[in-house]
PDB file of C-alpha atoms in Angstrom:
ATOM      1  CA  MET A   1       0.000   0.000   0.000  1.00 82.00           C
ATOM      2  CA  ALA A   2       1.407   3.388  -1.008  1.00 89.00           C
ATOM      3  CA  THR A   3       1.555   6.251   1.481  1.00 93.00           C
ATOM      4  CA  VAL A   4       1.772  10.039   1.423  1.00 94.00           C
ATOM      5  CA  GLU A   5       5.409   9.783   2.477  1.00 94.00           C
ATOM      6  CA  ASP A   6       6.076   7.508  -0.515  1.00 94.00           C
ATOM      7  CA  VAL A   7       4.595  10.173  -2.802  1.00 96.00           C
ATOM      8  CA  ARG A   8       6.692  12.909  -1.173  1.00 96.00           C
ATOM      9  CA  ARG A   9       9.898  10.858  -1.284  1.00 95.00           C
ATOM     10  CA  LEU A  10       9.460  10.001  -4.968  1.00 95.00           C
ATOM     11  CA  ALA A  11       8.385  13.462  -6.094  1.00 95.00           C
ATOM     12  CA  LEU A  12      11.135  15.394  -4.323  1.00 95.00           C
ATOM     13  CA  THR A  13      13.832  13.328  -6.039  1.00 95.00           C
ATOM     14  CA  LEU A  14      12.608  14.579  -9.431  1.00 96.00           C
ATOM     15  CA  PRO A  15      14.314  17.722 -10.780  1.00 96.00           C
ATOM     16  CA  ARG A  16      12.483  21.083 -10.562  1.00 96.00           C
ATOM     17  CA  THR A  17       9.804  19.675  -8.215  1.00 96.00           C
ATOM     18  CA  GLU A  18       8.549  21.885  -5.395  1.00 96.00           C
ATOM     19  CA  GLU A  19       6.066  20.963  -2.675  1.00 96.00           C
ATOM     20  CA  HIS A  20       3.335  23.448  -1.770  1.00 95.00           C
ATOM     21  CA  LEU A  21       0.338  23.526   0.557  1.00 94.00           C
ATOM     22  CA  ILE A  22      -2.479  25.099  -1.444  1.00 91.00           C
ATOM     23  CA  ARG A  23      -5.943  25.430   0.101  1.00 90.00           C
ATOM     24  CA  ASP A  24      -5.150  22.694   2.634  1.00 90.00           C
ATOM     25  CA  ARG A  25      -3.947  20.296  -0.075  1.00 94.00           C
ATOM     26  CA  VAL A  26      -0.396  19.087  -0.610  1.00 96.00           C
ATOM     27  CA  LYS A  27       0.630  19.601  -4.228  1.00 96.00           C
ATOM     28  CA  PHE A  28       3.814  19.032  -6.181  1.00 97.00           C
ATOM     29  CA  ARG A  29       4.532  21.281  -9.087  1.00 96.00           C
ATOM     30  CA  ILE A  30       7.110  22.411 -11.618  1.00 96.00           C
ATOM     31  CA  GLY A  31       6.957  26.173 -11.906  1.00 94.00           C
ATOM     32  CA  ARG A  32       3.233  26.853 -11.881  1.00 93.00           C
ATOM     33  CA  THR A  33       2.280  23.441 -13.301  1.00 95.00           C
ATOM     34  CA  VAL A  34       0.899  20.976 -10.761  1.00 96.00           C
ATOM     35  CA  TYR A  35       1.575  17.340 -11.638  1.00 97.00           C
ATOM     36  CA  LEU A  36       0.612  15.651  -8.344  1.00 97.00           C
ATOM     37  CA  ALA A  37      -2.033  16.659  -5.807  1.00 97.00           C
ATOM     38  CA  LEU A  38      -3.239  14.866  -2.675  1.00 97.00           C
ATOM     39  CA  SER A  39      -6.855  15.083  -1.576  1.00 95.00           C
ATOM     40  CA  ARG A  40      -7.523  16.937   1.675  1.00 95.00           C
ATOM     41  CA  ASP A  41      -7.872  13.659   3.565  1.00 95.00           C
ATOM     42  CA  GLU A  42      -4.731  12.372   1.783  1.00 95.00           C
ATOM     43  CA  THR A  43      -6.412   9.155   0.617  1.00 95.00           C
ATOM     44  CA  ARG A  44      -6.423   9.990  -3.095  1.00 96.00           C
ATOM     45  CA  LEU A  45      -3.706  11.138  -5.442  1.00 97.00           C
ATOM     46  CA  GLY A  46      -4.401  13.267  -8.500  1.00 96.00           C
ATOM     47  CA  PHE A  47      -1.745  12.991 -11.182  1.00 96.00           C
ATOM     48  CA  ALA A  48      -0.972  14.252 -14.678  1.00 93.00           C
ATOM     49  CA  PHE A  49      -2.156  11.676 -17.201  1.00 87.00           C
ATOM     50  CA  PRO A  50      -3.138  11.839 -20.908  1.00 79.00           C
ATOM     51  CA  LYS A  51      -6.860  12.574 -20.975  1.00 79.00           C
ATOM     52  CA  GLU A  52      -7.381  10.542 -24.166  1.00 68.00           C
ATOM     53  CA  GLU A  53      -6.208   7.408 -22.295  1.00 69.00           C
ATOM     54  CA  ARG A  54      -8.007   8.177 -19.019  1.00 80.00           C
ATOM     55  CA  ALA A  55     -11.358   6.489 -19.659  1.00 79.00           C
ATOM     56  CA  ALA A  56      -9.670   3.198 -20.526  1.00 70.00           C
ATOM     57  CA  LEU A  57      -7.490   3.409 -17.397  1.00 79.00           C
ATOM     58  CA  VAL A  58     -10.515   3.940 -15.153  1.00 84.00           C
ATOM     59  CA  ALA A  59     -12.656   1.300 -16.852  1.00 80.00           C
ATOM     60  CA  ALA A  60      -9.905  -1.296 -16.543  1.00 72.00           C
ATOM     61  CA  GLU A  61      -9.408  -0.825 -12.770  1.00 81.00           C
ATOM     62  CA  PRO A  62     -12.299   1.216 -11.323  1.00 89.00           C
ATOM     63  CA  ALA A  63     -11.428   0.272  -7.740  1.00 90.00           C
ATOM     64  CA  LYS A  64      -8.009   1.860  -8.203  1.00 92.00           C
ATOM     65  CA  PHE A  65      -8.478   4.775 -10.612  1.00 92.00           C
ATOM     66  CA  SER A  66     -11.175   7.402 -11.086  1.00 94.00           C
ATOM     67  CA  LEU A  67     -11.964  10.443 -13.183  1.00 94.00           C
ATOM     68  CA  PRO A  68     -11.155  13.889 -11.804  1.00 93.00           C
ATOM     69  CA  ARG A  69     -13.811  16.389 -10.801  1.00 90.00           C
ATOM     70  CA  ALA A  70     -16.010  17.637 -13.611  1.00 90.00           C
ATOM     71  CA  CYS A  71     -14.196  20.995 -13.635  1.00 88.00           C
ATOM     72  CA  ASP A  72     -10.880  19.182 -14.201  1.00 89.00           C
ATOM     73  CA  LEU A  73     -11.981  16.901 -17.029  1.00 90.00           C
ATOM     74  CA  ARG A  74     -10.547  19.265 -19.617  1.00 89.00           C
ATOM     75  CA  TYR A  75      -7.055  18.746 -18.186  1.00 91.00           C
ATOM     76  CA  ASN A  76      -4.620  15.844 -18.562  1.00 89.00           C
ATOM     77  CA  TRP A  77      -5.515  14.526 -15.121  1.00 95.00           C
ATOM     78  CA  ALA A  78      -6.691  11.373 -13.328  1.00 94.00           C
ATOM     79  CA  GLN A  79      -6.991  10.144  -9.743  1.00 96.00           C
ATOM     80  CA  ALA A  80      -5.950   7.029  -7.831  1.00 95.00           C
ATOM     81  CA  SER A  81      -6.659   5.539  -4.429  1.00 96.00           C
ATOM     82  CA  LEU A  82      -3.338   5.511  -2.570  1.00 94.00           C
ATOM     83  CA  ALA A  83      -4.328   2.403  -0.614  1.00 93.00           C
ATOM     84  CA  ALA A  84      -4.876   0.477  -3.864  1.00 93.00           C
ATOM     85  CA  LEU A  85      -1.425   1.268  -5.301  1.00 91.00           C
ATOM     86  CA  ASP A  86       1.736  -0.688  -4.646  1.00 88.00           C
ATOM     87  CA  LEU A  87       5.111   1.042  -4.667  1.00 88.00           C
ATOM     88  CA  PRO A  88       6.125   0.076  -8.244  1.00 82.00           C
ATOM     89  CA  GLU A  89       2.771   1.381  -9.576  1.00 85.00           C
ATOM     90  CA  LEU A  90       3.139   4.612  -7.611  1.00 92.00           C
ATOM     91  CA  THR A  91       6.705   5.061  -8.857  1.00 91.00           C
ATOM     92  CA  GLU A  92       5.567   4.705 -12.471  1.00 84.00           C
ATOM     93  CA  LEU A  93       2.617   7.103 -12.023  1.00 91.00           C
ATOM     94  CA  VAL A  94       4.718   9.772 -10.312  1.00 94.00           C
ATOM     95  CA  THR A  95       7.584   9.503 -12.803  1.00 92.00           C
ATOM     96  CA  GLU A  96       5.351   9.583 -15.884  1.00 87.00           C
ATOM     97  CA  ALA A  97       3.310  12.508 -14.492  1.00 92.00           C
ATOM     98  CA  TRP A  98       6.555  14.423 -13.928  1.00 94.00           C
ATOM     99  CA  ARG A  99       7.828  13.497 -17.387  1.00 88.00           C
ATOM    100  CA  MET A 100       4.704  15.098 -18.933  1.00 88.00           C
ATOM    101  CA  CYS A 101       5.586  18.439 -17.344  1.00 92.00           C
ATOM    102  CA  VAL A 102       9.321  18.836 -17.960  1.00 90.00           C
ATOM    103  CA  PRO A 103      11.284  19.307 -21.187  1.00 85.00           C
ATOM    104  CA  ALA A 104      12.387  16.054 -22.774  1.00 74.00           C
ATOM    105  CA  LYS A 105      16.056  16.963 -22.238  1.00 79.00           C
ATOM    106  CA  VAL A 106      15.437  17.308 -18.494  1.00 86.00           C
ATOM    107  CA  ALA A 107      13.754  13.893 -18.365  1.00 82.00           C
ATOM    108  CA  ARG A 108      16.596  12.291 -20.331  1.00 76.00           C
ATOM    109  CA  ALA A 109      19.219  13.910 -18.133  1.00 83.00           C
ATOM    110  CA  HIS A 110      17.585  12.538 -14.989  1.00 86.00           C
ATOM    111  CA  LEU A 111      16.340   9.152 -16.157  1.00 77.00           C
ATOM    112  CA  GLY A 112      19.135   8.518 -18.635  1.00 72.00           C
ATOM    113  CA  PRO A 113      18.874   7.785 -22.355  1.00 63.00           C
ATOM    114  CA  ASP A 114      17.324   4.585 -23.605  1.00 59.00           C
ATOM    115  CA  PRO A 115      19.862   1.750 -23.581  1.00 62.00           C
ATOM    116  CA  GLU A 116      21.461   0.835 -26.866  1.00 67.00           C
ATOM    117  CA  PRO A 117      19.430  -1.788 -28.773  1.00 69.00           C
ATOM    118  CA  PRO A 118      20.786  -5.340 -28.803  1.00 78.00           C
ATOM    119  CA  PRO A 119      22.994  -6.168 -31.802  1.00 88.00           C
ATOM    120  CA  ALA A 120      21.171  -6.903 -35.057  1.00 91.00           C
ATOM    121  CA  PRO A 121      21.053 -10.549 -36.159  1.00 92.00           C
ATOM    122  CA  ARG A 122      23.135 -11.491 -39.177  1.00 91.00           C
ATOM    123  CA  LEU A 123      21.332 -12.684 -42.304  1.00 92.00           C
ATOM    124  CA  ALA A 124      22.352 -16.278 -41.598  1.00 90.00           C
ATOM    125  CA  ARG A 125      20.571 -16.137 -38.219  1.00 90.00           C
ATOM    126  CA  LEU A 126      17.472 -14.614 -39.804  1.00 93.00           C
ATOM    127  CA  ARG A 127      17.471 -17.304 -42.469  1.00 92.00           C
ATOM    128  CA  ALA A 128      17.679 -20.050 -39.847  1.00 91.00           C
ATOM    129  CA  SER A 129      14.826 -18.512 -37.841  1.00 92.00           C
ATOM    130  CA  ALA A 130      12.730 -18.177 -41.009  1.00 93.00           C
ATOM    131  CA  GLU A 131      13.200 -21.881 -41.701  1.00 92.00           C
ATOM    132  CA  VAL A 132      11.968 -22.721 -38.205  1.00 91.00           C
ATOM    133  CA  PHE A 133       8.982 -20.406 -38.533  1.00 92.00           C
ATOM    134  CA  ASN A 134       8.047 -21.814 -41.927  1.00 93.00           C
ATOM    135  CA  GLY A 135       7.927 -25.229 -40.278  1.00 92.00           C
ATOM    136  CA  PHE A 136       4.925 -24.227 -38.186  1.00 92.00           C
ATOM    137  CA  ARG A 137       1.746 -25.634 -39.690  1.00 91.00           C
ATOM    138  CA  GLY A 138      -0.368 -23.129 -41.620  1.00 92.00           C
ATOM    139  CA  VAL A 139       1.845 -20.309 -40.397  1.00 93.00           C
ATOM    140  CA  ASP A 140       0.618 -17.676 -42.868  1.00 96.00           C
ATOM    141  CA  ARG A 141      -2.925 -18.890 -43.510  1.00 95.00           C
ATOM    142  CA  GLY A 142      -4.636 -16.519 -41.098  1.00 96.00           C
ATOM    143  CA  TRP A 143      -2.540 -13.533 -42.161  1.00 97.00           C
ATOM    144  CA  LEU A 144      -3.249 -14.058 -45.838  1.00 97.00           C
ATOM    145  CA  ARG A 145      -6.955 -14.436 -45.101  1.00 97.00           C
ATOM    146  CA  LEU A 146      -6.920 -11.208 -43.093  1.00 97.00           C
ATOM    147  CA  ARG A 147      -5.255  -9.382 -45.971  1.00 97.00           C
ATOM    148  CA  GLU A 148      -7.739 -10.802 -48.454  1.00 97.00           C
ATOM    149  CA  LEU A 149     -10.778  -9.791 -46.414  1.00 98.00           C
ATOM    150  CA  THR A 150      -9.536  -6.265 -45.703  1.00 98.00           C
ATOM    151  CA  ALA A 151      -7.798  -5.399 -48.993  1.00 96.00           C
ATOM    152  CA  PRO A 152      -6.300  -2.955 -49.760  1.00 95.00           C
ATOM    153  CA  GLY A 153      -5.841  -2.388 -46.011  1.00 95.00           C
ATOM    154  CA  ILE A 154      -7.664  -2.527 -42.692  1.00 97.00           C
ATOM    155  CA  ASP A 155     -10.136   0.312 -42.124  1.00 97.00           C
ATOM    156  CA  LEU A 156     -11.261   0.263 -38.491  1.00 97.00           C
ATOM    157  CA  ALA A 157     -14.151   2.580 -39.343  1.00 96.00           C
ATOM    158  CA  ASP A 158     -15.633  -0.488 -41.080  1.00 97.00           C
ATOM    159  CA  PRO A 159     -17.353  -2.852 -38.599  1.00 96.00           C
ATOM    160  CA  VAL A 160     -16.593  -5.829 -40.838  1.00 97.00           C
ATOM    161  CA  HIS A 161     -12.873  -5.031 -40.694  1.00 98.00           C
ATOM    162  CA  ARG A 162     -13.036  -4.667 -36.918  1.00 97.00           C
ATOM    163  CA  ASP A 163     -14.581  -8.126 -36.638  1.00 96.00           C
ATOM    164  CA  VAL A 164     -12.007  -9.645 -39.007  1.00 97.00           C
ATOM    165  CA  LEU A 165      -9.158  -8.144 -36.966  1.00 98.00           C
ATOM    166  CA  HIS A 166     -10.729  -9.439 -33.741  1.00 97.00           C
ATOM    167  CA  ARG A 167     -10.932 -12.974 -35.119  1.00 97.00           C
ATOM    168  CA  TRP A 168      -7.381 -12.833 -36.471  1.00 97.00           C
ATOM    169  CA  LEU A 169      -6.043 -11.736 -33.073  1.00 96.00           C
ATOM    170  CA  ASN A 170      -7.841 -14.635 -31.429  1.00 95.00           C
ATOM    171  CA  SER A 171      -6.395 -17.030 -33.983  1.00 93.00           C
ATOM    172  CA  TRP A 172      -2.996 -15.977 -32.587  1.00 89.00           C
ATOM    173  CA  GLY A 173      -4.023 -16.801 -29.024  1.00 88.00           C
ATOM    174  CA  CYS A 174      -5.182 -13.404 -27.778  1.00 91.00           C
ATOM    175  CA  ARG A 175      -8.493 -14.777 -26.377  1.00 91.00           C
ATOM    176  CA  LEU A 176     -10.446 -11.546 -26.672  1.00 94.00           C
ATOM    177  CA  PRO A 177     -14.093 -12.066 -25.690  1.00 92.00           C
ATOM    178  CA  TYR A 178     -16.895 -11.794 -28.226  1.00 93.00           C
ATOM    179  CA  PRO A 179     -20.109 -10.092 -27.091  1.00 91.00           C
ATOM    180  CA  ARG A 180     -23.006 -12.289 -26.108  1.00 88.00           C
ATOM    181  CA  GLU A 181     -26.406 -11.682 -27.634  1.00 89.00           C
ATOM    182  CA  GLY A 182     -27.707  -8.312 -26.501  1.00 89.00           C
ATOM    183  CA  GLU A 183     -24.339  -7.161 -25.119  1.00 89.00           C
ATOM    184  CA  PRO A 184     -22.482  -4.131 -26.500  1.00 92.00           C
ATOM    185  CA  TYR A 185     -19.448  -4.892 -28.640  1.00 94.00           C
ATOM    186  CA  LEU A 186     -16.915  -3.182 -26.385  1.00 94.00           C
ATOM    187  CA  LEU A 187     -13.836  -3.988 -28.456  1.00 95.00           C
ATOM    188  CA  GLY A 188     -15.441  -2.969 -31.746  1.00 96.00           C
ATOM    189  CA  ASP A 189     -16.706   0.316 -30.331  1.00 95.00           C
ATOM    190  CA  ALA A 190     -13.363   1.050 -28.669  1.00 95.00           C
ATOM    191  CA  LEU A 191     -11.421   0.365 -31.874  1.00 97.00           C
ATOM    192  CA  ALA A 192     -13.721   2.668 -33.835  1.00 96.00           C
ATOM    193  CA  ALA A 193     -13.124   5.495 -31.347  1.00 95.00           C
ATOM    194  CA  TRP A 194      -9.378   4.791 -31.144  1.00 96.00           C
ATOM    195  CA  THR A 195      -8.849   4.983 -34.904  1.00 96.00           C
ATOM    196  CA  GLU A 196     -10.407   8.460 -34.979  1.00 94.00           C
ATOM    197  CA  ARG A 197      -7.673   9.664 -32.609  1.00 92.00           C
ATOM    198  CA  HIS A 198      -4.652   8.004 -34.217  1.00 93.00           C
ATOM    199  CA  SER A 199      -3.206   8.089 -37.721  1.00 91.00           C
ATOM    200  CA  LEU A 200      -0.410   5.548 -37.976  1.00 95.00           C
ATOM    201  CA  PRO A 201       2.620   6.238 -40.165  1.00 94.00           C
ATOM    202  CA  ARG A 202       3.057   3.985 -43.182  1.00 94.00           C
ATOM    203  CA  THR A 203       6.795   4.605 -43.398  1.00 96.00           C
ATOM    204  CA  PRO A 204       8.977   1.486 -43.691  1.00 98.00           C
ATOM    205  CA  LEU A 205      10.491   0.697 -40.302  1.00 98.00           C
ATOM    206  CA  ALA A 206      14.064   1.353 -41.444  1.00 97.00           C
ATOM    207  CA  GLU A 207      13.046   4.902 -42.459  1.00 97.00           C
ATOM    208  CA  LEU A 208      10.851   5.723 -39.448  1.00 95.00           C
ATOM    209  CA  ASP A 209      11.972   8.898 -37.664  1.00 94.00           C
ATOM    210  CA  ASP A 210      11.782   9.530 -33.910  1.00 91.00           C
ATOM    211  CA  ALA A 211       8.512  11.448 -34.228  1.00 90.00           C
ATOM    212  CA  GLY A 212       7.009   8.438 -35.992  1.00 93.00           C
ATOM    213  CA  VAL A 213       8.289   6.098 -33.283  1.00 94.00           C
ATOM    214  CA  ASP A 214       6.722   8.277 -30.600  1.00 91.00           C
ATOM    215  CA  ALA A 215       3.403   8.469 -32.491  1.00 93.00           C
ATOM    216  CA  VAL A 216       3.204   4.681 -32.796  1.00 96.00           C
ATOM    217  CA  ALA A 217       4.166   4.240 -29.136  1.00 94.00           C
ATOM    218  CA  ARG A 218       1.407   6.624 -28.012  1.00 93.00           C
ATOM    219  CA  ALA A 219      -1.096   4.788 -30.194  1.00 95.00           C
ATOM    220  CA  TYR A 220       0.116   1.498 -28.714  1.00 95.00           C
ATOM    221  CA  GLY A 221      -0.300   2.742 -25.134  1.00 93.00           C
ATOM    222  CA  GLU A 222      -3.911   3.715 -25.664  1.00 93.00           C
ATOM    223  CA  LEU A 223      -4.671   0.629 -27.748  1.00 95.00           C
ATOM    224  CA  ALA A 224      -3.350  -1.734 -25.060  1.00 93.00           C
ATOM    225  CA  ALA A 225      -5.596  -0.036 -22.495  1.00 92.00           C
ATOM    226  CA  LEU A 226      -8.837  -0.383 -24.499  1.00 93.00           C
ATOM    227  CA  VAL A 227     -11.516  -2.119 -22.450  1.00 90.00           C
ATOM    228  CA  VAL A 228     -12.726  -5.343 -24.082  1.00 91.00           C
ATOM    229  CA  LYS A 229     -14.684  -6.764 -21.151  1.00 87.00           C
ATOM    230  CA  ALA A 230     -16.659  -4.788 -18.593  1.00 83.00           C
ATOM    231  CA  PRO A 231     -16.125  -4.998 -14.816  1.00 79.00           C
ATOM    232  CA  PRO A 232     -16.338  -6.789 -12.453  1.00 75.00           C
ATOM    233  CA  ARG A 233     -14.276  -9.274 -14.494  1.00 75.00           C
ATOM    234  CA  GLY A 234     -13.061  -6.596 -16.815  1.00 79.00           C
ATOM    235  CA  ARG A 235      -9.999  -6.765 -19.013  1.00 87.00           C
ATOM    236  CA  THR A 236      -8.194  -4.643 -21.536  1.00 92.00           C
ATOM    237  CA  LEU A 237      -6.875  -5.452 -24.987  1.00 94.00           C
ATOM    238  CA  GLY A 238      -3.412  -5.868 -23.489  1.00 93.00           C
ATOM    239  CA  PRO A 239       0.151  -5.370 -24.720  1.00 94.00           C
ATOM    240  CA  THR A 240       0.545  -8.425 -26.951  1.00 95.00           C
ATOM    241  CA  ALA A 241      -2.754  -7.996 -28.797  1.00 96.00           C
ATOM    242  CA  ALA A 242      -2.094  -4.260 -29.170  1.00 97.00           C
ATOM    243  CA  ALA A 243       1.281  -4.891 -30.790  1.00 97.00           C
ATOM    244  CA  LYS A 244      -0.144  -7.508 -33.161  1.00 97.00           C
ATOM    245  CA  ALA A 245      -3.041  -5.212 -34.076  1.00 98.00           C
ATOM    246  CA  LEU A 246      -0.647  -2.376 -34.878  1.00 98.00           C
ATOM    247  CA  TYR A 247       1.339  -4.709 -37.115  1.00 98.00           C
ATOM    248  CA  ALA A 248      -1.869  -5.680 -38.946  1.00 98.00           C
ATOM    249  CA  LEU A 249      -2.699  -2.001 -39.428  1.00 98.00           C
ATOM    250  CA  SER A 250       0.778  -0.904 -40.527  1.00 98.00           C
ATOM    251  CA  PRO A 251       2.775  -4.035 -41.431  1.00 98.00           C
ATOM    252  CA  ASP A 252       5.744  -2.266 -43.049  1.00 98.00           C
ATOM    253  CA  THR A 253       6.210  -0.041 -39.994  1.00 98.00           C
ATOM    254  CA  VAL A 254       5.494  -1.999 -36.818  1.00 98.00           C
ATOM    255  CA  MET A 255       7.566  -4.826 -35.360  1.00 98.00           C
ATOM    256  CA  PRO A 256       5.220  -6.628 -32.931  1.00 97.00           C
ATOM    257  CA  TRP A 257       6.207  -8.476 -29.758  1.00 97.00           C
ATOM    258  CA  ASP A 258       4.839 -10.925 -27.203  1.00 94.00           C
ATOM    259  CA  ALA A 259       5.194 -11.045 -23.421  1.00 91.00           C
ATOM    260  CA  ALA A 260       8.365 -13.136 -23.428  1.00 90.00           C
ATOM    261  CA  ILE A 261      10.135 -10.863 -25.925  1.00 93.00           C
ATOM    262  CA  ALA A 262       9.129  -7.645 -24.160  1.00 91.00           C
ATOM    263  CA  THR A 263      10.099  -8.950 -20.731  1.00 85.00           C
ATOM    264  CA  GLU A 264      13.491 -10.297 -21.768  1.00 85.00           C
ATOM    265  CA  LEU A 265      14.562  -7.315 -23.866  1.00 88.00           C
ATOM    266  CA  TYR A 266      13.034  -4.412 -21.927  1.00 85.00           C
ATOM    267  CA  GLY A 267      11.619  -5.650 -18.615  1.00 80.00           C
ATOM    268  CA  ALA A 268       8.322  -3.863 -19.310  1.00 82.00           C
ATOM    269  CA  ARG A 269       5.431  -3.759 -21.786  1.00 89.00           C
ATOM    270  CA  ASP A 270       4.326  -0.133 -21.559  1.00 89.00           C
ATOM    271  CA  ALA A 271       4.429   2.542 -24.266  1.00 90.00           C
ATOM    272  CA  ALA A 272       7.980   3.603 -23.368  1.00 86.00           C
ATOM    273  CA  ALA A 273       9.203   0.011 -23.762  1.00 89.00           C
ATOM    274  CA  PHE A 274       7.363  -0.301 -27.072  1.00 95.00           C
ATOM    275  CA  ALA A 275       9.123   2.836 -28.316  1.00 93.00           C
ATOM    276  CA  ARG A 276      12.436   1.178 -27.414  1.00 92.00           C
ATOM    277  CA  HIS A 277      11.283  -1.928 -29.279  1.00 96.00           C
ATOM    278  CA  LEU A 278      10.547   0.080 -32.410  1.00 97.00           C
ATOM    279  CA  ARG A 279      13.965   1.708 -32.202  1.00 95.00           C
ATOM    280  CA  THR A 280      15.521  -1.734 -31.880  1.00 95.00           C
ATOM    281  CA  GLY A 281      13.579  -2.859 -34.952  1.00 97.00           C
ATOM    282  CA  ARG A 282      14.617   0.241 -36.869  1.00 96.00           C
ATOM    283  CA  ALA A 283      18.302  -0.328 -36.106  1.00 95.00           C
ATOM    284  CA  TRP A 284      18.006  -4.010 -37.039  1.00 96.00           C
ATOM    285  CA  ALA A 285      16.140  -3.286 -40.272  1.00 97.00           C
ATOM    286  CA  ARG A 286      18.804  -0.817 -41.360  1.00 96.00           C
ATOM    287  CA  ALA A 287      21.592  -3.270 -40.517  1.00 95.00           C
ATOM    288  CA  VAL A 288      20.131  -6.261 -42.369  1.00 96.00           C
ATOM    289  CA  LEU A 289      19.218  -4.171 -45.407  1.00 97.00           C
ATOM    290  CA  THR A 290      22.778  -2.873 -45.548  1.00 96.00           C
ATOM    291  CA  GLU A 291      24.201  -6.382 -45.191  1.00 95.00           C
ATOM    292  CA  SER A 292      21.935  -7.806 -47.891  1.00 96.00           C
ATOM    293  CA  GLY A 293      22.212  -4.955 -50.384  1.00 97.00           C
ATOM    294  CA  GLN A 294      18.537  -5.543 -51.261  1.00 97.00           C
ATOM    295  CA  ASP A 295      15.286  -3.732 -50.659  1.00 97.00           C
ATOM    296  CA  ALA A 296      12.930  -5.034 -47.987  1.00 97.00           C
ATOM    297  CA  ASP A 297      10.598  -6.987 -50.318  1.00 97.00           C
ATOM    298  CA  ALA A 298      13.489  -8.742 -52.042  1.00 97.00           C
ATOM    299  CA  LEU A 299      15.105  -9.544 -48.706  1.00 97.00           C
ATOM    300  CA  VAL A 300      12.055 -11.182 -47.116  1.00 97.00           C
ATOM    301  CA  ALA A 301      11.507 -13.191 -50.298  1.00 97.00           C
ATOM    302  CA  GLU A 302      15.136 -14.323 -50.262  1.00 95.00           C
ATOM    303  CA  LEU A 303      14.729 -15.329 -46.614  1.00 95.00           C
ATOM    304  CA  GLY A 304      11.752 -17.507 -47.566  1.00 95.00           C
ATOM    305  CA  ARG A 305       9.018 -15.330 -45.980  1.00 96.00           C
ATOM    306  CA  PRO A 306       7.439 -13.498 -48.955  1.00 96.00           C
ATOM    307  CA  ALA A 307       3.982 -13.421 -47.356  1.00 96.00           C
ATOM    308  CA  VAL A 308       5.070 -11.004 -44.622  1.00 97.00           C
ATOM    309  CA  THR A 309       7.179  -7.872 -44.145  1.00 98.00           C
ATOM    310  CA  LEU A 310      10.629  -7.162 -42.773  1.00 98.00           C
ATOM    311  CA  PRO A 311       9.345  -6.057 -39.322  1.00 98.00           C
ATOM    312  CA  LYS A 312       7.498  -9.383 -39.040  1.00 98.00           C
ATOM    313  CA  VAL A 313      10.599 -11.369 -40.084  1.00 98.00           C
ATOM    314  CA  LEU A 314      12.508  -9.626 -37.290  1.00 97.00           C
ATOM    315  CA  ASP A 315       9.703 -10.425 -34.844  1.00 97.00           C
ATOM    316  CA  GLU A 316       9.736 -14.057 -35.970  1.00 96.00           C
ATOM    317  CA  HIS A 317      13.466 -14.234 -35.259  1.00 94.00           C
ATOM    318  CA  LEU A 318      12.785 -13.001 -31.724  1.00 94.00           C
ATOM    319  CA  TYR A 319       9.960 -15.505 -31.340  1.00 94.00           C
ATOM    320  CA  VAL A 320      12.204 -18.385 -32.387  1.00 91.00           C
ATOM    321  CA  THR A 321      15.172 -17.292 -30.270  1.00 89.00           C
ATOM    322  CA  ILE A 322      13.294 -16.132 -27.142  1.00 89.00           C
ATOM    323  CA  THR A 323       9.675 -17.313 -26.940  1.00 91.00           C
ATOM    324  CA  HIS A 324      10.066 -20.673 -28.649  1.00 87.00           C
ATOM    325  CA  ARG A 325      13.496 -21.668 -27.391  1.00 74.00           C
ATOM    326  CA  PRO A 326      13.658 -24.864 -25.298  1.00 66.00           C
ATOM    327  CA  ALA A 327      13.597 -24.454 -21.528  1.00 54.00           C
ATOM    328  CA  GLY A 328      16.940 -24.682 -19.783  1.00 47.00           C
TER     329      GLY A 328
END
């Protein structure tokens, strides 16, 4: 259980933070911008949080998170019950709220730059992984069917496309619930609203700039938090399904992941970790294209995976070498 002293200890280690008592409430701010505020009885913590992701956060864990007061809904703000938070959760909330309110260079100076990506696999390693992946029965059947049914590309404004994507994700083990008769289609409705807020880049991964990486990572963060099953046994889309969905939507740009890959390489599955994953994929794509001397389509064909894209070939290598490797 998190405490007020935990909040104070964490906040006052962050550069430019000042503590103030304002109208009988303890608040932490940078300049005139408040990024943390305790309720008067000190049982709830208000914190800076992207307002476009707030509804999904609250719906996923209503016993822990809540909307701010009506007069604060226009701000990037949410609330949490301190008693419901553990220390790692509180640390993440405080740090990310602070990060929203300081210049990026200040955040990097304090938290440190992202670690260097792991070394890119050589073409021989990719070729060996592709052979393993091609050995899986019907490995591309579902993907090719998805592409056929949504040609020339997935349009999430189309309810048929949303249903096709849902079924494809479940064919890859995501286990997303379908609505029962008379129930609202939470996932379909959430995807329709999400796609109105996000326009994914279509740039090949090797050419994706940092702004593109950040845009995809933000889209991923909100997508993973979409509510697909209502409380009390509620659940969200989740990090693996979100990454696979983004690949389906922008297959030349997005390198997906699963839980094993994310945990081993980054130790987390949040939007910041996904941005690191995309930067890893970008560095790898550039390296293997340079080594091969070919364009991306020719390379994946030469590797024996013409049905997919270079980001997916890189993901398949990670699957073979991390997720699928024998225990011990």
